[in-house]
PDB file of C-alpha atoms in Angstrom:
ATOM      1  CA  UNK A   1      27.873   6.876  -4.352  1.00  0.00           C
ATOM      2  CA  UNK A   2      24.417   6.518  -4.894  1.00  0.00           C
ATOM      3  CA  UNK A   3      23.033   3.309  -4.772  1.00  0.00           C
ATOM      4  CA  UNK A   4      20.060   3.913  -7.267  1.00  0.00           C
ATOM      5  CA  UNK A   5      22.706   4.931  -9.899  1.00  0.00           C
ATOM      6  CA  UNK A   6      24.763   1.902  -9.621  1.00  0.00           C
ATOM      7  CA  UNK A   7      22.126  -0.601  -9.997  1.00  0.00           C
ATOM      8  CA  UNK A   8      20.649   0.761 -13.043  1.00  0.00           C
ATOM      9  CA  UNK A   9      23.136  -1.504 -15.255  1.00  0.00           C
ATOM     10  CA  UNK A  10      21.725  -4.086 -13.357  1.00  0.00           C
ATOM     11  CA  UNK A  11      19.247  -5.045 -15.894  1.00  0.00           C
ATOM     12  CA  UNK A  12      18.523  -8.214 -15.589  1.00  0.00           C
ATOM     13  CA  UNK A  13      18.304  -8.344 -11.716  1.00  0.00           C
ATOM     14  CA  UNK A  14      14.844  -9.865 -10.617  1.00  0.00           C
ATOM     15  CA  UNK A  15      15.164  -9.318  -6.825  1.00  0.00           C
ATOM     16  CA  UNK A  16      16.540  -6.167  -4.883  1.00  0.00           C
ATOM     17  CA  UNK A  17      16.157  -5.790  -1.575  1.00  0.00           C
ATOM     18  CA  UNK A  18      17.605  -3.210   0.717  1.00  0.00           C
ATOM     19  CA  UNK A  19      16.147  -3.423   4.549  1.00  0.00           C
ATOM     20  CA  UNK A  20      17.700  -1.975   7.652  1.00  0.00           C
ATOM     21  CA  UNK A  21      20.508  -0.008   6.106  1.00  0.00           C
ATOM     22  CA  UNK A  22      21.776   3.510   6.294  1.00  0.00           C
ATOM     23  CA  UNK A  23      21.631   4.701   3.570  1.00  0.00           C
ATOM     24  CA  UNK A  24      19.470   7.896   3.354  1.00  0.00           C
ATOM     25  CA  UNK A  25      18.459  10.268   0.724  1.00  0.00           C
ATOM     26  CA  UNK A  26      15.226   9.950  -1.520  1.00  0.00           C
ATOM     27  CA  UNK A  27      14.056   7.774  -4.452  1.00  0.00           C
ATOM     28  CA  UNK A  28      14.503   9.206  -7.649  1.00  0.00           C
ATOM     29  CA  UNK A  29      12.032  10.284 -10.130  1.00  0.00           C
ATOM     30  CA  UNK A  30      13.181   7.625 -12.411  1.00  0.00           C
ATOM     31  CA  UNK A  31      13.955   4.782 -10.464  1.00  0.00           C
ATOM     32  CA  UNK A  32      13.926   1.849 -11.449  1.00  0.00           C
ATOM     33  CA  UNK A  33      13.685   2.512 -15.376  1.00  0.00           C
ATOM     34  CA  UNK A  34      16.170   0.161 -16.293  1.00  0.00           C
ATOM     35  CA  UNK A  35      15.170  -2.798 -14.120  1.00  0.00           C
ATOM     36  CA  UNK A  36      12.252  -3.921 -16.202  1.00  0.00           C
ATOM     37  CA  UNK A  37      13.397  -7.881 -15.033  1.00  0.00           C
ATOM     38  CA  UNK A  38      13.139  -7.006 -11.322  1.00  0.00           C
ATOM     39  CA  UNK A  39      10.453  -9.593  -9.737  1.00  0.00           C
ATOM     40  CA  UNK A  40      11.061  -8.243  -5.984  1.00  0.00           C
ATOM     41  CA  UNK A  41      11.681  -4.611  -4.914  1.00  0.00           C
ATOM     42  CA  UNK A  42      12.092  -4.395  -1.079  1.00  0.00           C
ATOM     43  CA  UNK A  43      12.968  -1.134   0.602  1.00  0.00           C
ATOM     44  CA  UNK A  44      12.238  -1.384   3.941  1.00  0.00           C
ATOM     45  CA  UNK A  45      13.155  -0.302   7.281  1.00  0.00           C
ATOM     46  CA  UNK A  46      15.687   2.489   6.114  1.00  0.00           C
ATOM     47  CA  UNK A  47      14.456   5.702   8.663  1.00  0.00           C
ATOM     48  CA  UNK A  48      16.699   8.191   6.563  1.00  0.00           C
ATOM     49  CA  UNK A  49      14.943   7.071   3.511  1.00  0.00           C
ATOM     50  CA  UNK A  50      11.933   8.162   1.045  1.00  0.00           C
ATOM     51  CA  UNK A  51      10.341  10.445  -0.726  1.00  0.00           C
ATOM     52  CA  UNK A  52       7.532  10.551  -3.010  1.00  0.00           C
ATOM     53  CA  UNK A  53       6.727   6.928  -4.639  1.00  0.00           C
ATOM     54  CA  UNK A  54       7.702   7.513  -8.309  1.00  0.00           C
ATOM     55  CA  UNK A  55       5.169   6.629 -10.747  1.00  0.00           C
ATOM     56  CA  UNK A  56       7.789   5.007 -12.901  1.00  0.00           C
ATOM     57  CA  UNK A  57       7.108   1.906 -10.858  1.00  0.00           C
ATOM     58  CA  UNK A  58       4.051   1.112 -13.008  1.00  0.00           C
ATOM     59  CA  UNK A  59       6.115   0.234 -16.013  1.00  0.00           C
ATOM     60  CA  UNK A  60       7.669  -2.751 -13.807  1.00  0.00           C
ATOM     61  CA  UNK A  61       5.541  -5.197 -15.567  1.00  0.00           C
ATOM     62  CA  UNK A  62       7.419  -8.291 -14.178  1.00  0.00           C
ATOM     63  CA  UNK A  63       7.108  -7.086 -10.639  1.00  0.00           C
ATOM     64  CA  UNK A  64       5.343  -9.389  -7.825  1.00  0.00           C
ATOM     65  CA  UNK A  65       6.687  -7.684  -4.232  1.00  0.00           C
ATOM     66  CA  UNK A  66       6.794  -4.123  -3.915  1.00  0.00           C
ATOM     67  CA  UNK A  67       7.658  -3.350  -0.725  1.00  0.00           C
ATOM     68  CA  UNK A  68       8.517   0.182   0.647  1.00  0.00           C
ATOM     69  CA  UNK A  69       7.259  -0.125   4.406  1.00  0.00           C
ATOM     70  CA  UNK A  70       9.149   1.371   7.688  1.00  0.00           C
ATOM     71  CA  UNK A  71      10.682   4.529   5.578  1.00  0.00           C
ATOM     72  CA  UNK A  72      10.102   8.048   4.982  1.00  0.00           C
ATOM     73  CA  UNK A  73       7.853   8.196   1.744  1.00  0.00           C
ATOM     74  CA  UNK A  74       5.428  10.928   1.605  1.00  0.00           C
ATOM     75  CA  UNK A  75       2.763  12.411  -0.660  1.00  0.00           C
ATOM     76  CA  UNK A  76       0.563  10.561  -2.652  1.00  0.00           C
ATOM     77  CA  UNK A  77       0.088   6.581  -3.240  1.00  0.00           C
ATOM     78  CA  UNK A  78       1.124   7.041  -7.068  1.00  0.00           C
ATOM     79  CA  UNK A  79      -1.422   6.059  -9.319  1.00  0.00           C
ATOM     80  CA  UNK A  80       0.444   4.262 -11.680  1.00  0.00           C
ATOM     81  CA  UNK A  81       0.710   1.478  -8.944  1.00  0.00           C
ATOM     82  CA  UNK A  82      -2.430   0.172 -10.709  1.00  0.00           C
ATOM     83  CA  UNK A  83      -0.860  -0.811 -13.738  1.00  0.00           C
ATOM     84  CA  UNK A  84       1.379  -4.231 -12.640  1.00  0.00           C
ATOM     85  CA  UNK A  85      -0.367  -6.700 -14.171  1.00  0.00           C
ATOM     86  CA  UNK A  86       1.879  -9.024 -11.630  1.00  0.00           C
ATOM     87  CA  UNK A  87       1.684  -7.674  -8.122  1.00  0.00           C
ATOM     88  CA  UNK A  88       0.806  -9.341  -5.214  1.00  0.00           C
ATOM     89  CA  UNK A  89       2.028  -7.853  -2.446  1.00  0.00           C
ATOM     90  CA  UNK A  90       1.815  -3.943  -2.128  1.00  0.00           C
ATOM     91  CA  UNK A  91       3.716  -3.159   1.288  1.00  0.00           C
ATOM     92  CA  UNK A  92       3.496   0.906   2.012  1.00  0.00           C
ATOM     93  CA  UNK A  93       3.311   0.997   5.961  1.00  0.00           C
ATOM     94  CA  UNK A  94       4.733   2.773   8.257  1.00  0.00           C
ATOM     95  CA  UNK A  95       5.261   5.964   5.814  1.00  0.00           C
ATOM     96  CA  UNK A  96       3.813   9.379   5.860  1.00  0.00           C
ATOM     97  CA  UNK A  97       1.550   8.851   2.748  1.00  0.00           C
ATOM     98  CA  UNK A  98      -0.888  11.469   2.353  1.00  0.00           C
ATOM     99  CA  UNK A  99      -3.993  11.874   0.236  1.00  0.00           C
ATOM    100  CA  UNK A 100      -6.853   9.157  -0.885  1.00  0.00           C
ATOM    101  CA  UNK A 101      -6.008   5.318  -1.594  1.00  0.00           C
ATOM    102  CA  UNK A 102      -6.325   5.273  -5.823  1.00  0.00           C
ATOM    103  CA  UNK A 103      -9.192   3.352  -7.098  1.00  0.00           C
ATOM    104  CA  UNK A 104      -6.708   1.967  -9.718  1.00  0.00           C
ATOM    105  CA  UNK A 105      -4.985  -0.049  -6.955  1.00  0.00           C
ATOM    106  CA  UNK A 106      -8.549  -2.020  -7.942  1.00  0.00           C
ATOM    107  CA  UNK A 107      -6.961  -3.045 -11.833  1.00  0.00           C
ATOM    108  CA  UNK A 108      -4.808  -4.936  -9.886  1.00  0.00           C
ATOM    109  CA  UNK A 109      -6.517  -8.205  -9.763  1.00  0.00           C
ATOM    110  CA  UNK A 110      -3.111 -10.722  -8.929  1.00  0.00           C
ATOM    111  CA  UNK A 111      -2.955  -8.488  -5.739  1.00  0.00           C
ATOM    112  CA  UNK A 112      -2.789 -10.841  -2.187  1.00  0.00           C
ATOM    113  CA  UNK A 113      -1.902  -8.268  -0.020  1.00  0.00           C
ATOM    114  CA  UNK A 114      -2.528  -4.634   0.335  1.00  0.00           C
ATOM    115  CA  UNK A 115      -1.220  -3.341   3.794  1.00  0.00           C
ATOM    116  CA  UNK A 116      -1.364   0.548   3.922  1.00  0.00           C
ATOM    117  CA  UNK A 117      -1.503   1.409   7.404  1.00  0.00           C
ATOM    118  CA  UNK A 118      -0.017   3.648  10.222  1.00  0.00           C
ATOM    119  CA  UNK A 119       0.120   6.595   7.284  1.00  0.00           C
ATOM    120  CA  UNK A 120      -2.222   9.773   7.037  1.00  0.00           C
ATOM    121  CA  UNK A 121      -4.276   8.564   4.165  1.00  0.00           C
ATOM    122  CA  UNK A 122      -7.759  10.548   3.969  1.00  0.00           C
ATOM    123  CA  UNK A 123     -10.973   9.651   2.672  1.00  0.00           C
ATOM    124  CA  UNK A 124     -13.227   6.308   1.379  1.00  0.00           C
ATOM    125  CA  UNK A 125     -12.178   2.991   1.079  1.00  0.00           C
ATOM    126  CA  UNK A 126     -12.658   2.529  -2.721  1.00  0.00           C
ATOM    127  CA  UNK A 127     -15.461   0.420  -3.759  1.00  0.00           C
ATOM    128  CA  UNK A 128     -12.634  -0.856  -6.768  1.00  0.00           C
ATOM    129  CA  UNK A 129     -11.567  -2.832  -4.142  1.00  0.00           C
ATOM    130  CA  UNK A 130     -14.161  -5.343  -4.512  1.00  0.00           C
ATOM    131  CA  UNK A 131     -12.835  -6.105  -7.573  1.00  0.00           C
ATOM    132  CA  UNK A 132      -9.503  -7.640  -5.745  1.00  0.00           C
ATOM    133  CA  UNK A 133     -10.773 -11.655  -6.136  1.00  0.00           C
ATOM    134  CA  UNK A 134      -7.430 -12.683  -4.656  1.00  0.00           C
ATOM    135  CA  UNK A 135      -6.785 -10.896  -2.179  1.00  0.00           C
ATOM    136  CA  UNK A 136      -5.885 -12.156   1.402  1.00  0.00           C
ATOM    137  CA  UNK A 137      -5.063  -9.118   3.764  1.00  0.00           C
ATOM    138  CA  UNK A 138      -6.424  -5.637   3.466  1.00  0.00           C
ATOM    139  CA  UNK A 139      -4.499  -3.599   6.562  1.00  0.00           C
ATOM    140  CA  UNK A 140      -5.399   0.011   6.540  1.00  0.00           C
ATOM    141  CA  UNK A 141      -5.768   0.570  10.553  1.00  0.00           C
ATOM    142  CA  UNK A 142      -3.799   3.978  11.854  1.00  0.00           C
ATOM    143  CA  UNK A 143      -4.929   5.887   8.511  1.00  0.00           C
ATOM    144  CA  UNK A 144      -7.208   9.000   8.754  1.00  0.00           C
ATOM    145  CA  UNK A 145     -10.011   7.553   6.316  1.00  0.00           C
ATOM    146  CA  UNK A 146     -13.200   9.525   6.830  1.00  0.00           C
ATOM    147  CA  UNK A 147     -15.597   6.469   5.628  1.00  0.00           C
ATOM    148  CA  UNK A 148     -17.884   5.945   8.084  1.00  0.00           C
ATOM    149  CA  UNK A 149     -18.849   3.345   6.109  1.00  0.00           C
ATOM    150  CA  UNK A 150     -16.892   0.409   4.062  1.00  0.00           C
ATOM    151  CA  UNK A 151     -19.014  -0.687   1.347  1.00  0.00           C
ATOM    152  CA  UNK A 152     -21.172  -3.755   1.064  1.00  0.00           C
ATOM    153  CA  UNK A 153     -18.734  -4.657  -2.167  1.00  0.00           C
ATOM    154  CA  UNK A 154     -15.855  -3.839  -0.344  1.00  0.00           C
ATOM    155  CA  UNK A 155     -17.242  -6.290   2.672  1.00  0.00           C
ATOM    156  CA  UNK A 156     -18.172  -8.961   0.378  1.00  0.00           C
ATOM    157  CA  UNK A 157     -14.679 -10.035  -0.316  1.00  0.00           C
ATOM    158  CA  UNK A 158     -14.571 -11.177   3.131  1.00  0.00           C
ATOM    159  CA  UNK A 159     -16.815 -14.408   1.397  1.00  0.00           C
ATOM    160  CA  UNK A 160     -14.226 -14.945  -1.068  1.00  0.00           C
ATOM    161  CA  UNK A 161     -11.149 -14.769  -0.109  1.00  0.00           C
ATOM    162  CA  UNK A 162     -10.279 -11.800   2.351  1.00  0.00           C
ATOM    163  CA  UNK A 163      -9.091 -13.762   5.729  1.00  0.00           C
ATOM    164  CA  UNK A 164      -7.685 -10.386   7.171  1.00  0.00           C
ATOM    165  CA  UNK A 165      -9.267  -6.870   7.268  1.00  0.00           C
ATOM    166  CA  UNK A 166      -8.024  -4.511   9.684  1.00  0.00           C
ATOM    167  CA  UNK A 167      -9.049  -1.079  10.211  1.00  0.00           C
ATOM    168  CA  UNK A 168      -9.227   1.823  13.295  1.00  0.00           C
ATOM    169  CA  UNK A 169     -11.563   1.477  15.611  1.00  0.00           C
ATOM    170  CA  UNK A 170     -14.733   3.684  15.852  1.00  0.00           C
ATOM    171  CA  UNK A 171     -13.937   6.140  18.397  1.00  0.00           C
ATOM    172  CA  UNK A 172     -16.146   8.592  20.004  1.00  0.00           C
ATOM    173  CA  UNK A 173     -16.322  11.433  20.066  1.00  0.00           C
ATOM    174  CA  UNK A 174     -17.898  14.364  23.187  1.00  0.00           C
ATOM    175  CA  UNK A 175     -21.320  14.075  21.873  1.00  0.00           C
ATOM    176  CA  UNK A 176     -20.715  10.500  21.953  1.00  0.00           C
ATOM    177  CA  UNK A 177     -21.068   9.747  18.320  1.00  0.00           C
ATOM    178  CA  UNK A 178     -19.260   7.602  16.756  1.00  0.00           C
ATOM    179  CA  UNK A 179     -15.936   8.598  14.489  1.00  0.00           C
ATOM    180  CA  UNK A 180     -13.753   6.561  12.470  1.00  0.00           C
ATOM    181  CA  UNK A 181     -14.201   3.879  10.479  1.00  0.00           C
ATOM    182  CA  UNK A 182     -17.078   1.589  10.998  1.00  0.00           C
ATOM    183  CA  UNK A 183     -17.667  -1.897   9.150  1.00  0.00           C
ATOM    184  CA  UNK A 184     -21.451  -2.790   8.824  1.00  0.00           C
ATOM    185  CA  UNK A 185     -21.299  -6.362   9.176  1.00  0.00           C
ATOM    186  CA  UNK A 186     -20.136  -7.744  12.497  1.00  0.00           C
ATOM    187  CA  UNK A 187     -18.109 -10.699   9.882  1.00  0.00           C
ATOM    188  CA  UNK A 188     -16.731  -7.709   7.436  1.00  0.00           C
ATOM    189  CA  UNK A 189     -13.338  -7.006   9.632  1.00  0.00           C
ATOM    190  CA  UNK A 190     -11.956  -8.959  11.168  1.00  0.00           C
ATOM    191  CA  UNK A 191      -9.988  -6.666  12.941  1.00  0.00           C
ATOM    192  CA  UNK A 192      -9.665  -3.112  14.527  1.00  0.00           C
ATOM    193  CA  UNK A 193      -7.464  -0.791  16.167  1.00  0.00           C
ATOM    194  CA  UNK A 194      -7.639   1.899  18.139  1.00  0.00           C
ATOM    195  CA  UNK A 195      -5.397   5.111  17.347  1.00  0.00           C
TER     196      UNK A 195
END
């Protein structure tokens, strides 16, 4: 059966984690309604696995770990994301998320971790970001984001307490200019890599 509809009577389950398995399908709309306890959600490293990220994962309030890396999500990073009070690790690599990265991923203020890359997310790094006091790693490298800037604000957090920013590597292009994303201050990443 399907696993999503036996856990739901689950309710007071705080961790749930679900890496390297077969199972295969998508993520319903709805899931994880019920599991308003749930303190971990790991879903990783499942290739027959995804879907779109269902904005019902905002309502987790309780919920420190999401982690939905090495899978086949698509479509947009849902918005809703923004609204867990609790997170501190948001894990969506290795996916084929499209679009921009929200600006409400900024409301997020417990949030250590953001790592984003290797999907085909478009456009700026948000200056929200800055707002992110706690955060530790920032990982967005293999991502087609159009900034050719990241933003002082953005860079600033690498004086508080950023200690790993990764993005791609400018790249040029025939007329040798430069393409990609490019940090301003030598100290602002502390990382690149090419694509």
């Amino acid at each position: 059966g399907n696993f999503q509809n036996n856990i739901q009577e689950l309710i007071n389950l705080r961790t749930l984690s679900i890496k390297g398995t077969r199972i295969s399908g998508r993520m319903s709309d709805t899931f994880p309604v019920d599991l308003q306890n749930l303190v971990e959600l790991t879903i990783s490293d499942n290739p027959n696995f995804g879907g779109s990220i269902p904005a019902s994962l905002g309502t987790m309030q309780r919920l420190e770990t999401l982690d939905l890396s090495n899978n086949q999500f698509r479509n947009v990073i849902p918005p809703q994301l923004g609204d867990l009070p609790k997170l501190q690790f948001l894990v969506l690599s290795k996916n084929t998320l499209s679009g921009r990265i929200p600006g409400q991923l900024g409301n997020v203020r417990t949030l250590r971790v953001l790592d984003l890359e290797d999907n085909a997310l478009t456009g700026v790094i948000p200056q929200s970001l800055q707002a992110l006091d706690n955060l530790e790693r920032l990982l967005l490298a293999g991502n087609g984001l159009d900034s050719l800037r990241v933003s002082d604000e953005v860079c600033a957090l690498r004086g508080e307490s950023l200690i790993e920013f990764v993005t791609d590597c400018p790249d040029r292009d025939n007329n040798n200019n430069i393409i990609g994303v490019v940090c301003p201050q030598p100290l602002c990443c502390t990382g690149c890599r090419s694509q």
